[in-house]
Coordinates of N, CA and C and ligand atoms in Angstrom, one line a residue:
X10 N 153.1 276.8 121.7 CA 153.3 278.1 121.1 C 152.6 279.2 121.9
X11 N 151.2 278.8 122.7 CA 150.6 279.5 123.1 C 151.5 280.7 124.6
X12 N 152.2 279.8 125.1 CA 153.1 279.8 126.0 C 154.1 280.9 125.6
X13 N 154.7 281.4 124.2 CA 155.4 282.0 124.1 C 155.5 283.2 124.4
X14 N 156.2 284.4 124.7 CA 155.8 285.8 123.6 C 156.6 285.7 122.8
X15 N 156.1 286.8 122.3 CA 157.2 287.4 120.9 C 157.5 289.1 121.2
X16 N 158.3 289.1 120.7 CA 159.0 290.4 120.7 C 158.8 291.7 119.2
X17 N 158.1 293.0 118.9 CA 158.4 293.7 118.0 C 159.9 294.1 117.7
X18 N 159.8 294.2 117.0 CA 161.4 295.0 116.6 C 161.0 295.9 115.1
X19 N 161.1 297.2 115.6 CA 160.9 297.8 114.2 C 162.3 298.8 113.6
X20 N 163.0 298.8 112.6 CA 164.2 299.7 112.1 C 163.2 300.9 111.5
X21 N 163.5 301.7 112.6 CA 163.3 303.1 111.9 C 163.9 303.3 110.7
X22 N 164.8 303.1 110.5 CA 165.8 303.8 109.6 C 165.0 303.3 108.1
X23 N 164.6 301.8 108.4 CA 164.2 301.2 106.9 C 162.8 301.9 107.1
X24 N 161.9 301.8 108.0 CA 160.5 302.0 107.7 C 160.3 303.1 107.0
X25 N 159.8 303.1 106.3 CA 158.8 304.2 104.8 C 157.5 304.7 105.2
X26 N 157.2 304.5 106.8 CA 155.8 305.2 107.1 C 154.5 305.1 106.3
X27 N 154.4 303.6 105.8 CA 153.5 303.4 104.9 C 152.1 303.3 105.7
X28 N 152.3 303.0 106.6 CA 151.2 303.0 107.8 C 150.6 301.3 107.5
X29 N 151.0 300.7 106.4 CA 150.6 299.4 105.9 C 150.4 298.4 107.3
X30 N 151.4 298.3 108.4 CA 151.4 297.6 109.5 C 150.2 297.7 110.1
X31 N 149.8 299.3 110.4 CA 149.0 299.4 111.6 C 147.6 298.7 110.9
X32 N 147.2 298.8 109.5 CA 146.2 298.1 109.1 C 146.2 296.9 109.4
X33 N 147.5 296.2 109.0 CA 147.4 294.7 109.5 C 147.5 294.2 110.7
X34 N 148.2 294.8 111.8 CA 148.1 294.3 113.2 C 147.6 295.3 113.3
X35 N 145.9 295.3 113.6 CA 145.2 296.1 114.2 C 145.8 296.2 115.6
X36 N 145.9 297.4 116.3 CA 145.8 297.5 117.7 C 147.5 297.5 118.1
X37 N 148.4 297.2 117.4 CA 149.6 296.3 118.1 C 150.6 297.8 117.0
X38 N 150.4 298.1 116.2 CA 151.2 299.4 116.2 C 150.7 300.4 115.7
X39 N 151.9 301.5 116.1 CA 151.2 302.8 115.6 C 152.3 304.1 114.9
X40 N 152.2 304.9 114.9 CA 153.3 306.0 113.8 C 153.3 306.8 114.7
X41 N 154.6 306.9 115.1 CA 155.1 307.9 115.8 C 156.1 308.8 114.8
X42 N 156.0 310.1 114.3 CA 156.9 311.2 113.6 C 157.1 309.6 112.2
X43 N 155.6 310.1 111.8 CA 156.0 309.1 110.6 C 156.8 307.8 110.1
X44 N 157.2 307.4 111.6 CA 157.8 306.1 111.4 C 156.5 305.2 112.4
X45 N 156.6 304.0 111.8 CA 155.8 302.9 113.0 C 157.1 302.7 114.5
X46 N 156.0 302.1 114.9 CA 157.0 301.6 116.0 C 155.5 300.7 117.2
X47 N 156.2 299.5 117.8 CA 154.8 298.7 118.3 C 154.0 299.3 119.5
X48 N 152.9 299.4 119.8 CA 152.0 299.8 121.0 C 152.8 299.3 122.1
X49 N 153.1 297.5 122.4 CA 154.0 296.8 123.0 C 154.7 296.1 122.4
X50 N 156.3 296.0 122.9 CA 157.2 295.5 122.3 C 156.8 293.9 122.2
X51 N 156.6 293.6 123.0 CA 156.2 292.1 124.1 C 154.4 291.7 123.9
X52 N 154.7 290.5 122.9 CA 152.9 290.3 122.5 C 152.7 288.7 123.0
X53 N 151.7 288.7 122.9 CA 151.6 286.6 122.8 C 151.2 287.0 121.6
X54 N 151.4 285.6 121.3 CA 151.7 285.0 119.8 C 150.2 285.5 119.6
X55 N 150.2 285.9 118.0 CA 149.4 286.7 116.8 C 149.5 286.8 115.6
X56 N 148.8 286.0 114.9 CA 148.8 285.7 113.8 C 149.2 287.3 113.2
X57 N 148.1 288.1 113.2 CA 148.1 289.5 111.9 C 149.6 290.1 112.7
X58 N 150.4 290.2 113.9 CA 151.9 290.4 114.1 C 152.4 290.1 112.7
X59 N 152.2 288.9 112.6 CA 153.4 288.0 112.0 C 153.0 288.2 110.4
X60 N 151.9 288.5 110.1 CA 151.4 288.9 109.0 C 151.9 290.3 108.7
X61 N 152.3 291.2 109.8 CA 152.8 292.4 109.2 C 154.4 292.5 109.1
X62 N 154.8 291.7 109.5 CA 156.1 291.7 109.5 C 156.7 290.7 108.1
X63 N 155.4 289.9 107.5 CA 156.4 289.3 106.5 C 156.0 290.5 105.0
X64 N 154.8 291.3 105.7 CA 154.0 291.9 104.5 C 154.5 293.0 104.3
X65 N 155.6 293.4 105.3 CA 156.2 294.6 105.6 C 156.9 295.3 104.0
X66 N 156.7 296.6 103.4 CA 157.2 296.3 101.9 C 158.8 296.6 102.4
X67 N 159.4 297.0 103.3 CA 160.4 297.5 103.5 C 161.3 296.3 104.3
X68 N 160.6 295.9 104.8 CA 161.3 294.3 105.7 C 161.7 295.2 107.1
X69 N 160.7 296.0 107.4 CA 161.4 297.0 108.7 C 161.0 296.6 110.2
X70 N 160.1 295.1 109.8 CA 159.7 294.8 111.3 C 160.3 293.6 111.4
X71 N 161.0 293.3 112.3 CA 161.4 291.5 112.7 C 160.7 291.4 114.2
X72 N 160.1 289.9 113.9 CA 159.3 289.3 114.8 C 160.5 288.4 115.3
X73 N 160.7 288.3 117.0 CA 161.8 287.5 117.5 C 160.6 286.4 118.7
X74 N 161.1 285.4 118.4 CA 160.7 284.9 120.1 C 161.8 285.8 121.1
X75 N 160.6 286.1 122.0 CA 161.1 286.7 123.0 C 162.3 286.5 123.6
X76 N 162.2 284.6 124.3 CA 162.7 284.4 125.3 C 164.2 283.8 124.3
X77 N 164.2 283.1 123.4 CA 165.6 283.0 122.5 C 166.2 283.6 121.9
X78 N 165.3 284.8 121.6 CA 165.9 285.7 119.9 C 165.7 285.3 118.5
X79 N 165.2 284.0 118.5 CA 164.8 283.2 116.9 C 163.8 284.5 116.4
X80 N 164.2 284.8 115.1 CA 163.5 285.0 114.2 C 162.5 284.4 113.5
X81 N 161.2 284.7 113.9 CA 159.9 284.3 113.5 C 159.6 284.6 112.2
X82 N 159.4 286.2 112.0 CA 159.3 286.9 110.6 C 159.8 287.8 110.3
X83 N 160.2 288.4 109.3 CA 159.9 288.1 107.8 C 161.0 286.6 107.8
X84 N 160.1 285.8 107.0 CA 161.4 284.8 106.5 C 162.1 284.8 105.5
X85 N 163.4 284.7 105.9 CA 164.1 285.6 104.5 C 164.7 284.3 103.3
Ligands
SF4_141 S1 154.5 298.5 106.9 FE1 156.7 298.7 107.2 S2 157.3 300.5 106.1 FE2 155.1 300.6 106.4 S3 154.8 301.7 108.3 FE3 154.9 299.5 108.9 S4 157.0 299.2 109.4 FE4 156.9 301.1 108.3

């Protein structure tokens, strides 16, 4: 796993600007015009990532492996 990246993906359209992400993945996103969106798209694997994407209240972040496209988080 260490070997991986992962990929952010955030839907503007759903995000609610709760700002809830940037608390959880310290450092990895931020609010641009009230919507989040990631610092880098392209992370190595990170637990609190993956923590904001299942904690997300809107489901507006999907965590992909990079190099496949599998969906990591939120698990639906
Ligand atoms: S937690 Fe979800 S809804 Fe809230 S700012 Fe982050 S992406 Fe947007």
């Amino acid at each position: 796993m260490a070997d991986r990246t992962w990929r952010i993906e955030v839907d503007r359209r759903l995000c609610a600007g709760t700002g809830l992400c940037l608390g959880t993945a310290s450092g990895h996103m931020s609010l641009d015009r009230g919507r989040a969106r990631p610092v880098e798209a392209l992370v190595a694997p990170d637990q609190s990532v993956a923590d904001a994407a299942a904690t997300c209240p809107m489901e507006a972040i999907t965590l992909r492996d990079a190099a496949t496209g599998e969906i990591l988080a939120p698990v639906r």
